[in-house]
PDB file of C-alpha atoms in Angstrom:
ATOM      1  CA  ILE A   1     274.281 156.359 277.752  1.00  0.00           C
ATOM      2  CA  ARG A   2     273.246 152.882 276.708  1.00  0.00           C
ATOM      3  CA  PRO A   3     269.480 152.493 276.964  1.00  0.00           C
ATOM      4  CA  THR A   4     268.166 148.941 277.121  1.00  0.00           C
ATOM      5  CA  MET A   5     264.607 149.924 276.203  1.00  0.00           C
ATOM      6  CA  PHE A   6     262.320 152.858 275.533  1.00  0.00           C
ATOM      7  CA  LEU A   7     259.148 153.320 277.539  1.00  0.00           C
ATOM      8  CA  PHE A   8     256.596 155.815 276.260  1.00  0.00           C
ATOM      9  CA  ILE A   9     253.941 156.874 278.760  1.00  0.00           C
ATOM     10  CA  GLU A  10     250.784 158.062 277.024  1.00  0.00           C
ATOM     11  CA  ASP A  11     247.621 159.613 278.373  1.00  0.00           C
ATOM     12  CA  ASP A  12     244.228 160.716 277.197  1.00  0.00           C
ATOM     13  CA  PRO A  13     244.626 164.142 275.545  1.00  0.00           C
ATOM     14  CA  GLU A  14     241.767 165.583 277.623  1.00  0.00           C
ATOM     15  CA  GLN A  15     243.556 164.444 280.771  1.00  0.00           C
ATOM     16  CA  ILE A  16     246.809 166.009 279.553  1.00  0.00           C
ATOM     17  CA  LYS A  17     244.952 169.278 278.982  1.00  0.00           C
ATOM     18  CA  ARG A  18     243.483 169.148 282.508  1.00  0.00           C
ATOM     19  CA  HIS A  19     246.903 168.466 284.032  1.00  0.00           C
ATOM     20  CA  ARG A  20     248.375 171.403 282.158  1.00  0.00           C
ATOM     21  CA  LEU A  21     245.628 173.753 283.278  1.00  0.00           C
ATOM     22  CA  GLU A  22     246.036 172.649 286.908  1.00  0.00           C
ATOM     23  CA  ASP A  23     249.844 173.034 286.953  1.00  0.00           C
ATOM     24  CA  PRO A  24     250.642 176.438 288.487  1.00  0.00           C
ATOM     25  CA  PHE A  25     254.416 176.005 288.132  1.00  0.00           C
ATOM     26  CA  ARG A  26     254.906 175.628 284.375  1.00  0.00           C
ATOM     27  CA  CYS A  27     253.876 177.935 281.580  1.00  0.00           C
ATOM     28  CA  ARG A  28     252.820 175.931 278.522  1.00  0.00           C
ATOM     29  CA  PRO A  29     251.137 176.794 275.247  1.00  0.00           C
ATOM     30  CA  ASN A  30     247.360 176.547 275.371  1.00  0.00           C
ATOM     31  CA  ARG A  31     246.580 173.594 273.085  1.00  0.00           C
ATOM     32  CA  ASP A  32     243.291 171.836 272.558  1.00  0.00           C
ATOM     33  CA  ALA A  33     242.904 168.069 272.993  1.00  0.00           C
ATOM     34  CA  LYS A  34     243.183 167.445 269.244  1.00  0.00           C
ATOM     35  CA  ALA A  35     246.519 169.262 269.052  1.00  0.00           C
ATOM     36  CA  LEU A  36     247.759 167.426 272.149  1.00  0.00           C
ATOM     37  CA  ALA A  37     246.746 164.089 270.610  1.00  0.00           C
ATOM     38  CA  MET A  38     248.691 164.913 267.453  1.00  0.00           C
ATOM     39  CA  GLN A  39     251.695 166.058 269.479  1.00  0.00           C
ATOM     40  CA  GLN A  40     251.616 162.897 271.586  1.00  0.00           C
ATOM     41  CA  GLU A  41     251.399 160.692 268.501  1.00  0.00           C
ATOM     42  CA  GLN A  42     254.360 162.483 266.910  1.00  0.00           C
ATOM     43  CA  ALA A  43     256.369 162.104 270.119  1.00  0.00           C
ATOM     44  CA  LYS A  44     255.527 158.392 270.213  1.00  0.00           C
ATOM     45  CA  LEU A  45     256.591 157.921 266.583  1.00  0.00           C
ATOM     46  CA  SER A  46     259.848 159.774 267.253  1.00  0.00           C
ATOM     47  CA  ALA A  47     260.590 157.682 270.333  1.00  0.00           C
ATOM     48  CA  LYS A  48     259.847 154.470 268.435  1.00  0.00           C
ATOM     49  CA  SER A  49     262.133 155.558 265.616  1.00  0.00           C
ATOM     50  CA  ILE A  50     264.982 156.217 268.043  1.00  0.00           C
ATOM     51  CA  ALA A  51     264.425 152.872 269.778  1.00  0.00           C
ATOM     52  CA  THR A  52     264.487 151.119 266.421  1.00  0.00           C
ATOM     53  CA  GLU A  53     267.684 152.932 265.443  1.00  0.00           C
ATOM     54  CA  LEU A  54     269.298 151.866 268.735  1.00  0.00           C
ATOM     55  CA  CYS A  55     267.969 148.293 268.382  1.00  0.00           C
ATOM     56  CA  VAL A  56     266.221 148.368 271.748  1.00  0.00           C
ATOM     57  CA  PRO A  57     262.649 147.341 272.579  1.00  0.00           C
ATOM     58  CA  PHE A  58     259.936 149.990 272.534  1.00  0.00           C
ATOM     59  CA  HIS A  59     256.997 149.825 274.939  1.00  0.00           C
ATOM     60  CA  VAL A  60     253.910 151.989 275.390  1.00  0.00           C
ATOM     61  CA  LEU A  61     252.013 152.159 278.668  1.00  0.00           C
ATOM     62  CA  LYS A  62     249.157 154.321 279.869  1.00  0.00           C
ATOM     63  CA  ALA A  63     249.822 157.038 282.429  1.00  0.00           C
ATOM     64  CA  GLY A  64     249.173 155.726 285.916  1.00  0.00           C
ATOM     65  CA  ASP A  65     249.834 152.082 284.999  1.00  0.00           C
ATOM     66  CA  VAL A  66     252.281 151.522 287.842  1.00  0.00           C
ATOM     67  CA  GLU A  67     251.765 147.753 287.781  1.00  0.00           C
ATOM     68  CA  GLY A  68     252.574 147.699 284.078  1.00  0.00           C
ATOM     69  CA  VAL A  69     255.813 149.606 284.667  1.00  0.00           C
ATOM     70  CA  VAL A  70     256.819 147.288 287.506  1.00  0.00           C
ATOM     71  CA  GLN A  71     256.056 144.214 285.412  1.00  0.00           C
ATOM     72  CA  LEU A  72     257.972 145.566 282.432  1.00  0.00           C
ATOM     73  CA  LEU A  73     261.012 146.401 284.569  1.00  0.00           C
ATOM     74  CA  GLN A  74     260.942 142.971 286.222  1.00  0.00           C
ATOM     75  CA  GLU A  75     260.778 141.286 282.817  1.00  0.00           C
ATOM     76  CA  ARG A  76     263.620 143.422 281.491  1.00  0.00           C
ATOM     77  CA  ARG A  77     265.720 142.750 284.582  1.00  0.00           C
ATOM     78  CA  GLY A  78     265.287 139.015 284.024  1.00  0.00           C
ATOM     79  CA  GLU A  79     266.321 139.383 280.380  1.00  0.00           C
ATOM     80  CA  LEU A  80     269.437 141.350 281.293  1.00  0.00           C
ATOM     81  CA  HIS A  81     270.623 138.776 283.865  1.00  0.00           C
ATOM     82  CA  VAL A  82     270.295 135.773 281.551  1.00  0.00           C
TER      83      VAL A  82
END
């Protein structure tokens, strides 16, 4: 695959915990918000490192920011067609 960018979707750790508790289909470790925050930060750092290694832009958006995703994709599409 040849990614043209990395997009990391982040959320409030308390919200992540709520989503996990409300998901009846997946079995996940029971982590508190602090542990989820640390895990999310590590995942973001890893994703940024990979994007840097691949020389592609790295973006972070909040969960639920549909307009932000649309805008980012429109901007990227314009860059790719230049």
